[in-house]
CSV table of C-alpha atoms in Angstrom, one decimal:
chain,number,residue,atom,x,y,z
A,1,SER,CA,-40.1,77.2,-118.2
A,2,ALA,CA,-41.8,74.9,-115.9
A,3,VAL,CA,-41.4,71.1,-115.8
A,4,ILE,CA,-44.6,69.4,-114.5
A,5,SER,CA,-44.5,65.9,-113.6
A,6,GLN,CA,-47.8,64.0,-113.2
A,7,LYS,CA,-48.7,60.8,-111.7
A,8,PRO,CA,-50.0,58.2,-112.5
A,9,SER,CA,-49.4,58.5,-116.1
A,10,ARG,CA,-52.7,56.0,-116.6
A,11,ASP,CA,-54.7,53.8,-114.6
A,12,ILE,CA,-57.8,51.7,-114.8
A,13,CYS,CA,-59.8,51.7,-112.0
A,14,GLN,CA,-63.0,50.1,-110.8
A,15,ARG,CA,-66.4,52.2,-110.8
A,16,GLY,CA,-67.1,53.4,-107.1
A,17,THR,CA,-63.4,53.8,-106.2
A,18,SER,CA,-61.4,57.0,-106.0
A,19,LEU,CA,-58.1,58.0,-107.7
A,20,THR,CA,-55.8,60.6,-106.7
A,21,ILE,CA,-53.6,62.3,-109.3
A,22,GLN,CA,-50.6,64.4,-108.3
A,23,CYS,CA,-48.9,67.2,-110.0
A,24,GLN,CA,-45.3,68.3,-108.8
A,25,VAL,CA,-43.8,71.6,-110.3
A,26,ASP,CA,-40.0,72.1,-110.6
A,27,SER,CA,-40.5,75.7,-109.3
A,28,GLN,CA,-43.0,77.6,-107.4
A,29,VAL,CA,-46.2,78.9,-109.0
A,30,THR,CA,-49.1,80.9,-107.8
A,31,MET,CA,-51.8,79.3,-109.5
A,32,MET,CA,-52.1,75.6,-110.8
A,33,PHE,CA,-55.1,74.4,-113.0
A,34,TRP,CA,-56.7,71.2,-113.6
A,35,TYR,CA,-58.2,70.2,-116.8
A,36,ARG,CA,-60.4,67.5,-118.2
A,37,GLN,CA,-60.2,66.0,-121.6
A,38,GLN,CA,-62.9,63.5,-122.5
A,39,PRO,CA,-62.4,61.1,-125.4
A,40,GLY,CA,-62.5,63.2,-128.6
A,41,GLN,CA,-63.2,66.5,-127.0
A,42,SER,CA,-61.1,69.6,-126.0
A,43,LEU,CA,-59.7,70.5,-122.6
A,44,THR,CA,-62.3,71.7,-120.0
A,45,LEU,CA,-61.2,73.6,-117.1
A,46,ILE,CA,-62.1,71.7,-113.9
A,47,ALA,CA,-60.8,74.1,-111.1
A,48,THR,CA,-58.2,76.7,-110.3
A,49,ALA,CA,-55.9,75.7,-107.2
A,50,ASN,CA,-54.4,78.5,-105.3
A,51,GLN,CA,-51.9,77.8,-102.7
A,52,GLY,CA,-53.5,78.4,-99.0
A,53,SER,CA,-57.1,78.5,-100.2
A,54,GLU,CA,-59.9,76.7,-101.4
A,55,ALA,CA,-59.9,75.7,-105.1
A,56,THR,CA,-62.2,77.6,-107.5
A,57,TYR,CA,-64.5,75.2,-109.4
A,58,GLU,CA,-66.0,75.7,-112.9
A,59,SER,CA,-69.6,75.3,-113.4
A,60,GLY,CA,-70.5,71.5,-113.7
A,61,PHE,CA,-67.6,70.3,-111.2
A,62,VAL,CA,-68.0,70.2,-107.6
A,63,ILE,CA,-65.7,69.9,-104.6
A,64,ASP,CA,-67.3,66.7,-103.3
A,65,LYS,CA,-66.6,64.8,-106.7
A,66,PHE,CA,-63.2,66.4,-107.5
A,67,PRO,CA,-61.5,67.3,-104.2
A,68,ILE,CA,-58.3,69.3,-104.5
A,69,SER,CA,-55.2,70.1,-102.5
A,70,ARG,CA,-52.7,72.5,-102.7
A,71,PRO,CA,-50.4,72.4,-99.8
A,72,ASN,CA,-47.6,74.2,-101.1
A,73,LEU,CA,-46.2,76.4,-104.3
A,74,THR,CA,-44.9,73.4,-106.3
A,75,PHE,CA,-47.6,70.7,-105.6
A,76,SER,CA,-51.3,69.7,-105.9
A,77,THR,CA,-53.5,66.7,-106.4
A,78,LEU,CA,-56.7,66.2,-107.7
A,79,THR,CA,-59.0,63.2,-106.5
A,80,VAL,CA,-61.5,61.8,-108.8
A,81,SER,CA,-64.2,60.4,-106.5
A,82,ASN,CA,-66.8,57.7,-106.5
A,83,MET,CA,-65.7,57.0,-110.0
A,84,SER,CA,-68.2,56.2,-113.0
A,85,PRO,CA,-67.2,55.2,-116.6
A,86,GLU,CA,-68.3,58.8,-117.7
A,87,ASP,CA,-65.3,60.0,-115.6
A,88,SER,CA,-62.9,58.2,-118.1
A,89,SER,CA,-60.8,60.9,-119.7
A,90,ILE,CA,-57.4,62.5,-119.4
A,91,TYR,CA,-56.7,64.7,-116.6
A,92,LEU,CA,-54.2,67.4,-116.8
A,93,CYS,CA,-52.6,70.2,-114.6
A,94,SER,CA,-51.3,73.1,-115.8
A,95,VAL,CA,-49.3,76.3,-114.4
A,96,GLY,CA,-48.7,79.9,-115.7
A,97,ARG,CA,-45.9,81.9,-114.7
A,98,GLY,CA,-47.4,85.3,-115.4
A,99,VAL,CA,-48.2,87.9,-117.8
A,100,ASP,CA,-47.2,87.2,-121.5
A,101,THR,CA,-46.0,83.8,-120.6
A,102,GLU,CA,-47.2,80.5,-121.8
A,103,ALA,CA,-49.1,77.9,-119.9
A,104,PHE,CA,-47.3,74.5,-119.2
A,105,PHE,CA,-48.8,71.2,-119.0
A,106,GLY,CA,-48.2,67.9,-117.4
A,107,GLN,CA,-48.1,65.0,-119.6
A,108,GLY,CA,-51.6,64.0,-118.5
A,109,THR,CA,-53.1,61.0,-116.6
A,110,ARG,CA,-55.3,58.5,-118.7
A,111,LEU,CA,-58.0,57.4,-116.6
A,112,THR,CA,-60.1,54.3,-117.5
A,113,VAL,CA,-63.3,53.5,-115.2
A,114,VAL,CA,-64.6,50.0,-115.7
B,1,ALA,CA,-67.9,84.7,-121.5
B,2,GLN,CA,-64.9,83.6,-123.2
B,3,ARG,CA,-65.3,81.3,-126.3
B,4,VAL,CA,-63.1,79.9,-128.9
B,5,THR,CA,-64.4,78.4,-132.1
B,6,GLN,CA,-62.4,76.0,-134.3
B,7,PRO,CA,-65.0,75.2,-137.1
B,8,GLU,CA,-63.0,72.3,-138.5
B,9,LYS,CA,-62.6,69.0,-136.6
B,10,LEU,CA,-60.2,67.4,-139.3
B,11,LEU,CA,-58.2,69.2,-142.0
B,12,SER,CA,-56.5,67.1,-144.5
B,13,VAL,CA,-53.9,68.6,-147.0
B,14,PHE,CA,-51.0,67.1,-149.3
B,15,LYS,CA,-47.6,67.8,-148.5
B,16,GLY,CA,-46.4,70.9,-149.8
B,17,ALA,CA,-49.9,72.6,-150.0
B,18,PRO,CA,-50.8,75.7,-147.9
B,19,VAL,CA,-52.4,75.3,-144.3
B,20,GLU,CA,-55.0,77.2,-142.8
B,21,LEU,CA,-56.4,76.3,-139.3
B,22,LYS,CA,-59.1,78.7,-138.6
B,23,CYS,CA,-60.0,80.1,-135.0
B,24,ASN,CA,-62.6,82.6,-133.8
B,25,TYR,CA,-63.0,84.0,-130.6
B,26,SER,CA,-65.5,85.8,-128.2
B,27,TYR,CA,-64.3,88.1,-125.4
B,28,SER,CA,-65.2,91.5,-124.5
B,29,GLY,CA,-62.0,92.3,-122.9
B,30,SER,CA,-58.4,92.3,-124.2
B,31,PRO,CA,-57.3,88.5,-124.8
B,32,GLU,CA,-54.1,86.7,-125.1
B,33,LEU,CA,-54.3,84.2,-127.8
B,34,PHE,CA,-52.2,80.9,-128.2
B,35,TRP,CA,-51.9,77.9,-130.6
B,36,TYR,CA,-51.0,74.7,-128.9
B,37,VAL,CA,-50.1,71.3,-130.6
B,38,GLN,CA,-50.1,68.0,-129.4
B,39,TYR,CA,-48.4,65.2,-131.6
B,40,SER,CA,-49.2,61.7,-131.1
B,41,ARG,CA,-48.3,60.5,-127.6
B,42,GLN,CA,-46.6,63.7,-126.4
B,43,ARG,CA,-47.9,66.2,-124.1
B,44,LEU,CA,-49.6,69.6,-125.1
B,45,GLN,CA,-47.0,72.3,-126.3
B,46,LEU,CA,-47.0,75.8,-127.1
B,47,LEU,CA,-46.7,76.6,-130.8
B,48,LEU,CA,-47.4,80.3,-131.1
B,49,ARG,CA,-48.7,83.3,-128.9
B,50,HIS,CA,-50.0,86.5,-130.5
B,51,ILE,CA,-48.1,88.8,-128.6
B,52,SER,CA,-44.5,87.5,-129.8
B,53,ARG,CA,-45.6,87.6,-133.4
B,54,GLU,CA,-42.9,84.9,-134.2
B,55,SER,CA,-43.0,82.1,-136.7
B,56,ILE,CA,-42.3,78.5,-135.2
B,57,LYS,CA,-41.7,75.7,-137.6
B,58,GLY,CA,-43.1,77.7,-140.4
B,59,PHE,CA,-46.5,78.5,-138.8
B,60,THR,CA,-47.6,82.1,-138.4
B,61,ALA,CA,-50.8,83.5,-137.0
B,62,ASP,CA,-51.9,87.0,-136.8
B,63,LEU,CA,-54.6,88.4,-134.4
B,64,ASN,CA,-57.5,90.2,-136.2
B,65,LYS,CA,-59.4,92.0,-133.7
B,66,GLY,CA,-61.8,93.1,-136.0
B,67,GLU,CA,-62.6,89.7,-137.2
B,68,THR,CA,-61.8,88.1,-133.8
B,69,SER,CA,-59.7,85.8,-135.4
B,70,PHE,CA,-56.5,84.1,-135.0
B,71,HIS,CA,-56.0,81.8,-137.8
B,72,LEU,CA,-53.0,79.5,-138.0
B,73,LYS,CA,-51.0,79.4,-141.5
B,74,LYS,CA,-48.3,77.8,-143.1
B,75,PRO,CA,-47.2,77.9,-146.7
B,76,PHE,CA,-46.1,74.4,-147.4
B,77,ALA,CA,-47.3,71.5,-145.2
B,78,GLN,CA,-44.9,69.0,-144.1
B,79,GLU,CA,-45.8,65.3,-142.8
B,80,GLU,CA,-44.4,66.1,-139.3
B,81,ASP,CA,-47.0,68.8,-139.0
B,82,SER,CA,-49.6,66.0,-138.7
B,83,ALA,CA,-50.9,66.6,-135.1
B,84,MET,CA,-54.0,68.0,-133.2
B,85,TYR,CA,-53.6,71.7,-132.9
B,86,TYR,CA,-55.8,73.9,-130.3
B,87,CYS,CA,-56.6,77.4,-130.2
B,88,ALA,CA,-56.7,79.0,-126.8
B,89,LEU,CA,-57.6,82.2,-125.1
B,90,ARG,CA,-56.8,83.5,-121.9
B,91,ARG,CA,-57.8,86.9,-120.1
B,92,ALA,CA,-54.8,89.5,-119.9
B,93,GLY,CA,-53.0,88.8,-116.8
B,94,GLY,CA,-51.0,85.6,-116.9
B,95,ASN,CA,-52.3,83.6,-113.8
B,96,THR,CA,-55.8,82.9,-115.5
B,97,PRO,CA,-56.7,79.5,-117.2
B,98,LEU,CA,-56.8,79.0,-120.8
B,99,VAL,CA,-60.2,78.5,-122.6
B,100,PHE,CA,-59.5,75.8,-125.5
B,101,GLY,CA,-61.4,75.5,-128.8
B,102,LYS,CA,-62.4,71.8,-129.6
B,103,GLY,CA,-59.3,71.5,-132.0
B,104,THR,CA,-58.5,70.4,-135.3
B,105,ARG,CA,-56.7,67.5,-136.3
B,106,LEU,CA,-54.2,68.2,-139.3
B,107,SER,CA,-53.4,65.4,-141.4
B,108,VAL,CA,-50.8,66.0,-144.0
B,109,ILE,CA,-50.6,63.3,-146.6
B,110,ALA,CA,-47.5,62.2,-148.5
């Protein structure tokens, strides 16, 4: 299994500011994934973070808005930049351990932009 | 493209009644299918995966490739089953992200 710690667990931020979310895993993993869950919606993949290379973003998400760092095999950050109320969501990080294994999730960061 | 469809947003059943949460998928390759559950104020956690063909908390799910379905079933619902259920698909390979359905909220009424 993998234990994922995410922080902060929640925050209320002013529009126009940025928030960096941290994700720490208790073991080394190759890939980490960042998802967004908007109110009443399912999880949508933002990007895939591979250690040592730039993150790969999904359609509709750009690096300027959601810069990601992956400095080592156990840690990643996601920054939500220049926030607006539409960014109010739960942000989750996730890791997979290989073929036929489950994906593990952090507890999520509940972001409210006012 | 991969897509997961959960047609029911909300499903209410009485305690002791059978439950079936529907999930259909669209994927041209060989997928891995999962059911994840999120209880109130808890993190998302794995309930079932098709490859293990196990029963967890009385729930089962069978992958039907002909119908591209992976419906979740339980013969007798319990109140503690009330939660949000997400069907998810992943390309075979393990280090690929999950594609989620919109989720079904199951409410078990006493």
